[in-house]
Amino acid sequence: METPTPPRFLRSQRWRERRQRLVPNASIIDPREFSVDVISRADAAAYVKRSHYTRSYVASKMAAGLFRNGKGGVSQLVGVAAFSNPMTSAVIPCHTGLPASQGLDLGRLVLDHDVAGNGESYFVARAWKLLRSEHPAIQAFTAFADPLI
């Protein structure tokens, strides 16, 4: 049996409470509505365990949170990017040519389904800047994705 091809108007796979949703292609993230900052491992783990289909968190070196800026300065956590050591130290040299000590893996990337399209790119770019600021020795990261459906 052939796997059905997803409709072309859907762009990104997202997870919420372990359920898959696809973000419509017509939506585009408005950067003015969001901010990105370093968050605690506990906050990151709680969000990921609630939302990610594996219900598991990684041994992160740093986690960044995507926040929707709300009224009165109140922000809501709507995404987590967790950078961790890869499953094997050979991953970084194999894929980047750098020593293992100069790279990490994007172990988890989870966004709420209502974050508009291109949210992943916006978030990861800003999380990378935070990672480099917090850990200057890190020169690269790898990211492996699950198949779309």
PDB file of C-alpha atoms in Angstrom, residues 33-41 43-45 47-48 57 60 62-69 75-83 106 108-112 115 119 122-128 130-131 134:
ATOM      1  CA  GLU A  33       4.689  38.776  18.305  1.00  0.00           C
ATOM      2  CA  PHE A  34       7.465  36.529  19.667  1.00  0.00           C
ATOM      3  CA  SER A  35      10.650  36.518  21.704  1.00  0.00           C
ATOM      4  CA  VAL A  36      13.261  33.853  22.399  1.00  0.00           C
ATOM      5  CA  ASP A  37      15.212  33.354  25.612  1.00  0.00           C
ATOM      6  CA  VAL A  38      17.165  30.739  27.551  1.00  0.00           C
ATOM      7  CA  ILE A  39      14.899  28.722  29.867  1.00  0.00           C
ATOM      8  CA  SER A  40      15.509  26.277  32.685  1.00  0.00           C
ATOM      9  CA  ARG A  41      15.844  22.584  32.056  1.00  0.00           C
ATOM     10  CA  ASP A  43      10.570  24.329  32.274  1.00  0.00           C
ATOM     11  CA  ALA A  44      11.823  22.905  28.981  1.00  0.00           C
ATOM     12  CA  ALA A  45      11.358  19.306  30.118  1.00  0.00           C
ATOM     13  CA  TYR A  47       6.780  21.537  28.068  1.00  0.00           C
ATOM     14  CA  VAL A  48       8.413  18.854  25.905  1.00  0.00           C
ATOM     15  CA  TYR A  57      13.286  15.038  27.159  1.00  0.00           C
ATOM     16  CA  SER A  60      20.200  19.252  27.323  1.00  0.00           C
ATOM     17  CA  MET A  62      20.917  24.508  26.921  1.00  0.00           C
ATOM     18  CA  ALA A  63      17.242  25.029  26.207  1.00  0.00           C
ATOM     19  CA  ALA A  64      15.627  28.018  24.549  1.00  0.00           C
ATOM     20  CA  GLY A  65      11.991  28.973  24.811  1.00  0.00           C
ATOM     21  CA  LEU A  66       9.814  30.616  22.176  1.00  0.00           C
ATOM     22  CA  PHE A  67       7.446  33.046  23.852  1.00  0.00           C
ATOM     23  CA  ARG A  68       4.321  34.672  22.475  1.00  0.00           C
ATOM     24  CA  ASN A  69       4.365  38.242  23.744  1.00  0.00           C
ATOM     25  CA  SER A  75       4.441  36.023  27.755  1.00  0.00           C
ATOM     26  CA  GLN A  76       3.378  32.449  27.062  1.00  0.00           C
ATOM     27  CA  LEU A  77       5.816  29.601  26.319  1.00  0.00           C
ATOM     28  CA  VAL A  78       4.848  28.193  22.902  1.00  0.00           C
ATOM     29  CA  GLY A  79       8.000  26.321  21.903  1.00  0.00           C
ATOM     30  CA  VAL A  80      11.212  24.695  23.098  1.00  0.00           C
ATOM     31  CA  ALA A  81      14.529  24.026  21.374  1.00  0.00           C
ATOM     32  CA  ALA A  82      16.825  21.777  23.409  1.00  0.00           C
ATOM     33  CA  PHE A  83      20.475  21.364  22.451  1.00  0.00           C
ATOM     34  CA  LEU A 106      19.163  19.804  18.362  1.00  0.00           C
ATOM     35  CA  ARG A 108      14.159  18.457  20.654  1.00  0.00           C
ATOM     36  CA  LEU A 109      12.314  21.137  18.705  1.00  0.00           C
ATOM     37  CA  VAL A 110       8.671  21.504  19.662  1.00  0.00           C
ATOM     38  CA  LEU A 111       6.295  24.347  18.786  1.00  0.00           C
ATOM     39  CA  ASP A 112       2.602  24.789  19.524  1.00  0.00           C
ATOM     40  CA  VAL A 115       2.570  29.243  15.842  1.00  0.00           C
ATOM     41  CA  GLY A 119       8.121  29.499  13.058  1.00  0.00           C
ATOM     42  CA  TYR A 122      12.631  31.955  13.111  1.00  0.00           C
ATOM     43  CA  PHE A 123      13.000  30.129  16.419  1.00  0.00           C
ATOM     44  CA  VAL A 124      16.056  28.006  15.594  1.00  0.00           C
ATOM     45  CA  ALA A 125      17.978  31.000  14.205  1.00  0.00           C
ATOM     46  CA  ARG A 126      17.476  32.918  17.442  1.00  0.00           C
ATOM     47  CA  ALA A 127      18.078  29.876  19.655  1.00  0.00           C
ATOM     48  CA  TRP A 128      21.387  29.335  17.816  1.00  0.00           C
ATOM     49  CA  LEU A 130      21.667  32.238  22.339  1.00  0.00           C
ATOM     50  CA  LEU A 131      23.544  28.927  22.277  1.00  0.00           C
ATOM     51  CA  GLU A 134      26.058  30.816  26.352  1.00  0.00           C
TER      52      GLU A 134
END
